[in-house]
PDB file of C-alpha atoms in Angstrom:
ATOM      1  CA  MET A   1       4.188 -71.892  89.363  1.00  0.00           C
ATOM      2  CA  SER A   2       4.507 -74.517  91.930  1.00  0.00           C
ATOM      3  CA  SER A   3       2.582 -75.346  94.948  1.00  0.00           C
ATOM      4  CA  SER A   4       3.355 -75.967  98.385  1.00  0.00           C
ATOM      5  CA  ASP A   5       3.832 -79.684  97.571  1.00  0.00           C
ATOM      6  CA  GLY A   6       6.304 -79.011  94.994  1.00  0.00           C
ATOM      7  CA  GLU A   7       4.354 -79.844  91.977  1.00  0.00           C
ATOM      8  CA  THR A   8       3.659 -77.509  89.318  1.00  0.00           C
ATOM      9  CA  SER A   9      -0.262 -75.937  89.193  1.00  0.00           C
ATOM     10  CA  LEU A  10      -1.512 -73.956  86.470  1.00  0.00           C
ATOM     11  CA  PRO A  11      -2.186 -70.409  86.446  1.00  0.00           C
ATOM     12  CA  SER A  12      -5.562 -68.495  87.636  1.00  0.00           C
ATOM     13  CA  CYS A  13      -8.108 -68.209  84.755  1.00  0.00           C
ATOM     14  CA  ASP A  14      -9.591 -65.338  86.908  1.00  0.00           C
ATOM     15  CA  LEU A  15      -8.089 -62.291  85.331  1.00  0.00           C
ATOM     16  CA  ILE A  16     -10.404 -60.221  86.722  1.00  0.00           C
ATOM     17  CA  GLY A  17      -9.553 -61.247  90.342  1.00  0.00           C
ATOM     18  CA  SER A  18      -5.764 -61.329  89.475  1.00  0.00           C
ATOM     19  CA  MET A  19      -5.935 -57.517  88.261  1.00  0.00           C
ATOM     20  CA  MET A  20      -8.092 -56.500  91.742  1.00  0.00           C
ATOM     21  CA  ASP A  21      -5.508 -58.643  93.703  1.00  0.00           C
ATOM     22  CA  GLY A  22      -2.892 -57.018  91.993  1.00  0.00           C
ATOM     23  CA  ALA A  23      -1.598 -60.259  91.333  1.00  0.00           C
ATOM     24  CA  VAL A  24      -0.459 -59.243  87.733  1.00  0.00           C
ATOM     25  CA  THR A  25       3.407 -58.958  88.176  1.00  0.00           C
ATOM     26  CA  VAL A  26       6.415 -59.997  86.015  1.00  0.00           C
ATOM     27  CA  GLY A  27       6.118 -63.967  85.386  1.00  0.00           C
ATOM     28  CA  ASP A  28       2.572 -63.924  85.460  1.00  0.00           C
ATOM     29  CA  PRO A  29       0.655 -65.168  81.834  1.00  0.00           C
ATOM     30  CA  TYR A  30      -1.176 -62.035  81.514  1.00  0.00           C
ATOM     31  CA  TRP A  31       2.065 -59.970  81.896  1.00  0.00           C
ATOM     32  CA  LEU A  32       3.781 -62.373  79.256  1.00  0.00           C
ATOM     33  CA  ALA A  33       1.205 -62.142  77.135  1.00  0.00           C
ATOM     34  CA  ALA A  34       0.739 -58.090  77.568  1.00  0.00           C
ATOM     35  CA  PHE A  35       4.948 -58.319  77.127  1.00  0.00           C
ATOM     36  CA  VAL A  36       4.196 -60.590  73.839  1.00  0.00           C
ATOM     37  CA  CYS A  37       2.018 -58.241  72.564  1.00  0.00           C
ATOM     38  CA  GLY A  38       4.325 -55.378  72.977  1.00  0.00           C
ATOM     39  CA  ALA A  39       7.319 -56.779  71.472  1.00  0.00           C
ATOM     40  CA  CYS A  40       5.498 -57.737  68.437  1.00  0.00           C
ATOM     41  CA  VAL A  41       4.191 -54.152  67.882  1.00  0.00           C
ATOM     42  CA  THR A  42       7.783 -53.060  68.230  1.00  0.00           C
ATOM     43  CA  ILE A  43       9.019 -55.466  65.944  1.00  0.00           C
ATOM     44  CA  THR A  44       6.320 -54.708  63.310  1.00  0.00           C
ATOM     45  CA  PHE A  45       6.516 -50.999  63.353  1.00  0.00           C
ATOM     46  CA  VAL A  46      10.182 -50.891  63.292  1.00  0.00           C
ATOM     47  CA  THR A  47      10.477 -53.783  60.475  1.00  0.00           C
ATOM     48  CA  SER A  48       7.864 -51.838  58.296  1.00  0.00           C
ATOM     49  CA  SER A  49       9.785 -48.683  59.307  1.00  0.00           C
ATOM     50  CA  ILE A  50      12.711 -49.890  57.783  1.00  0.00           C
ATOM     51  CA  THR A  51      11.762 -51.996  54.973  1.00  0.00           C
ATOM     52  CA  LYS A  52       9.012 -49.439  53.744  1.00  0.00           C
ATOM     53  CA  ASN A  53       6.625 -52.647  53.945  1.00  0.00           C
ATOM     54  CA  TYR A  54       3.597 -51.171  55.989  1.00  0.00           C
ATOM     55  CA  SER A  55       2.012 -54.925  56.204  1.00  0.00           C
ATOM     56  CA  GLN A  56       4.076 -56.258  58.296  1.00  0.00           C
ATOM     57  CA  VAL A  57       1.208 -56.903  61.010  1.00  0.00           C
ATOM     58  CA  ASP A  58      -0.426 -59.096  58.114  1.00  0.00           C
ATOM     59  CA  LYS A  59       2.464 -61.442  58.731  1.00  0.00           C
ATOM     60  CA  LEU A  60       1.260 -62.177  62.696  1.00  0.00           C
ATOM     61  CA  TRP A  61      -2.279 -62.007  62.694  1.00  0.00           C
ATOM     62  CA  SER A  62      -2.517 -65.414  62.032  1.00  0.00           C
ATOM     63  CA  ILE A  63       0.361 -66.150  64.422  1.00  0.00           C
ATOM     64  CA  THR A  64      -0.452 -64.245  67.252  1.00  0.00           C
ATOM     65  CA  PRO A  65      -3.559 -65.357  68.364  1.00  0.00           C
ATOM     66  CA  PHE A  66      -2.685 -69.002  69.437  1.00  0.00           C
ATOM     67  CA  VAL A  67       0.230 -67.979  71.353  1.00  0.00           C
ATOM     68  CA  TYR A  68      -1.395 -65.833  73.614  1.00  0.00           C
ATOM     69  CA  ALA A  69      -4.198 -68.618  73.952  1.00  0.00           C
ATOM     70  CA  TRP A  70      -1.169 -71.261  75.145  1.00  0.00           C
ATOM     71  CA  ILE A  71      -0.107 -68.234  77.370  1.00  0.00           C
ATOM     72  CA  ALA A  72      -3.443 -68.287  78.946  1.00  0.00           C
ATOM     73  CA  VAL A  73      -4.140 -71.885  79.752  1.00  0.00           C
ATOM     74  CA  CYS A  74      -4.986 -72.651  83.226  1.00  0.00           C
ATOM     75  CA  ASP A  75      -7.511 -75.422  83.121  1.00  0.00           C
ATOM     76  CA  SER A  76      -8.599 -78.543  80.179  1.00  0.00           C
ATOM     77  CA  ARG A  77     -11.098 -75.910  78.659  1.00  0.00           C
ATOM     78  CA  THR A  78      -8.573 -73.229  78.008  1.00  0.00           C
ATOM     79  CA  LEU A  79      -6.151 -75.977  76.395  1.00  0.00           C
ATOM     80  CA  LEU A  80      -8.880 -77.009  74.381  1.00  0.00           C
ATOM     81  CA  MET A  81      -9.289 -73.676  73.135  1.00  0.00           C
ATOM     82  CA  ALA A  82      -5.526 -72.977  72.806  1.00  0.00           C
ATOM     83  CA  VAL A  83      -5.531 -76.490  70.706  1.00  0.00           C
ATOM     84  CA  VAL A  84      -8.046 -75.141  68.059  1.00  0.00           C
ATOM     85  CA  ALA A  85      -7.006 -71.754  67.991  1.00  0.00           C
ATOM     86  CA  THR A  86      -3.702 -73.462  67.281  1.00  0.00           C
ATOM     87  CA  ILE A  87      -5.053 -75.503  64.227  1.00  0.00           C
ATOM     88  CA  TRP A  88      -7.005 -72.510  63.182  1.00  0.00           C
ATOM     89  CA  GLY A  89      -4.088 -70.276  63.274  1.00  0.00           C
ATOM     90  CA  LEU A  90      -2.213 -72.667  61.297  1.00  0.00           C
ATOM     91  CA  ARG A  91      -4.569 -72.965  58.409  1.00  0.00           C
ATOM     92  CA  LEU A  92      -4.815 -69.239  58.448  1.00  0.00           C
ATOM     93  CA  SER A  93      -0.666 -69.188  58.265  1.00  0.00           C
ATOM     94  CA  TRP A  94      -1.058 -71.466  55.438  1.00  0.00           C
ATOM     95  CA  ASN A  95      -3.132 -69.322  53.379  1.00  0.00           C
ATOM     96  CA  PHE A  96      -1.342 -66.348  53.784  1.00  0.00           C
ATOM     97  CA  ALA A  97       1.597 -68.325  52.712  1.00  0.00           C
ATOM     98  CA  ARG A  98       0.387 -69.440  49.580  1.00  0.00           C
ATOM     99  CA  ARG A  99      -0.815 -66.283  48.534  1.00  0.00           C
ATOM    100  CA  GLY A 100       2.623 -64.635  48.778  1.00  0.00           C
ATOM    101  CA  GLY A 101       2.321 -63.359  52.269  1.00  0.00           C
ATOM    102  CA  TYR A 102       5.807 -64.902  53.247  1.00  0.00           C
ATOM    103  CA  LYS A 103       8.720 -64.676  51.595  1.00  0.00           C
ATOM    104  CA  PHE A 104      11.609 -67.208  52.779  1.00  0.00           C
ATOM    105  CA  PRO A 105      14.114 -66.302  54.059  1.00  0.00           C
ATOM    106  CA  ARG A 106      13.091 -62.990  54.119  1.00  0.00           C
ATOM    107  CA  ILE A 107       9.701 -62.540  55.369  1.00  0.00           C
ATOM    108  CA  TRP A 108       9.850 -59.167  55.563  1.00  0.00           C
ATOM    109  CA  GLU A 109       9.249 -58.831  51.489  1.00  0.00           C
ATOM    110  CA  GLY A 110       5.854 -60.519  51.820  1.00  0.00           C
ATOM    111  CA  ASP A 111       3.076 -59.369  50.483  1.00  0.00           C
ATOM    112  CA  GLU A 112       0.315 -57.556  52.118  1.00  0.00           C
ATOM    113  CA  ASP A 113      -3.041 -59.341  53.153  1.00  0.00           C
ATOM    114  CA  TYR A 114      -4.852 -59.948  49.539  1.00  0.00           C
ATOM    115  CA  ARG A 115      -7.892 -59.293  51.055  1.00  0.00           C
ATOM    116  CA  TRP A 116      -6.996 -55.420  51.706  1.00  0.00           C
ATOM    117  CA  GLU A 117      -7.318 -54.638  47.804  1.00  0.00           C
ATOM    118  CA  ILE A 118     -10.647 -55.037  47.767  1.00  0.00           C
ATOM    119  CA  LEU A 119     -11.216 -52.955  51.341  1.00  0.00           C
ATOM    120  CA  GLN A 120      -9.582 -50.128  49.124  1.00  0.00           C
ATOM    121  CA  LYS A 121     -12.076 -50.676  46.374  1.00  0.00           C
ATOM    122  CA  GLY A 122     -14.959 -50.378  48.438  1.00  0.00           C
ATOM    123  CA  GLY A 123     -15.857 -53.902  49.031  1.00  0.00           C
ATOM    124  CA  PHE A 124     -16.374 -53.817  52.295  1.00  0.00           C
ATOM    125  CA  ILE A 125     -18.735 -50.793  52.088  1.00  0.00           C
ATOM    126  CA  GLU A 126     -20.664 -53.103  49.683  1.00  0.00           C
ATOM    127  CA  CYS A 127     -21.289 -55.663  51.802  1.00  0.00           C
ATOM    128  CA  LEU A 128     -22.889 -53.313  54.453  1.00  0.00           C
ATOM    129  CA  THR A 129     -24.974 -51.305  52.078  1.00  0.00           C
ATOM    130  CA  ASN A 130     -26.219 -55.180  51.084  1.00  0.00           C
ATOM    131  CA  PRO A 131     -29.662 -55.582  52.521  1.00  0.00           C
ATOM    132  CA  VAL A 132     -29.489 -59.274  52.900  1.00  0.00           C
ATOM    133  CA  MET A 133     -26.424 -58.464  55.185  1.00  0.00           C
ATOM    134  CA  TRP A 134     -28.364 -57.526  57.531  1.00  0.00           C
ATOM    135  CA  ASN A 135     -30.882 -60.026  57.566  1.00  0.00           C
ATOM    136  CA  LEU A 136     -28.704 -62.483  58.351  1.00  0.00           C
TER     137      LEU A 136
END
C-alpha cells in the first residue's frame, strides 16, 4: 500500500472494519492470509493423497502461524507479535525435526507428530478425567 505522498504504509489493523467496508480485496493482507491457508490445505491434501502419509499437516502447523503473523503486520504491536510467533514457530519446527518429523530432502516422508500415539492410547482422555487438571 502506498500513501498519497509516495511512502509505503502498513495495512489497516481493523479486520472487521475492512470486511464491513468491503475492503478485503486481492492484495489485502486478509485476502493473502486466506489464499495462503487455501494453498496450504490444497498442498497438504494432495501430498497426503499421493504419499498415503496423512500426517502432512503436522509439518505445517508450526510454520504457518508465523507466516500469517507476518502477513498481518500493521503496527509495532503486530510486528512484535510476528517476531515472537516466528521464534516460537522455529522452536516448534526444530523440536518436530529432531523427533523425525522432517526427512530431508523428501520432507513428505517424515514421521507423524510423536504426540499422536499418546492421544490414540487415550492420553488426552486420561488428562480430562484427572481432577487436578480441572483445578488448574
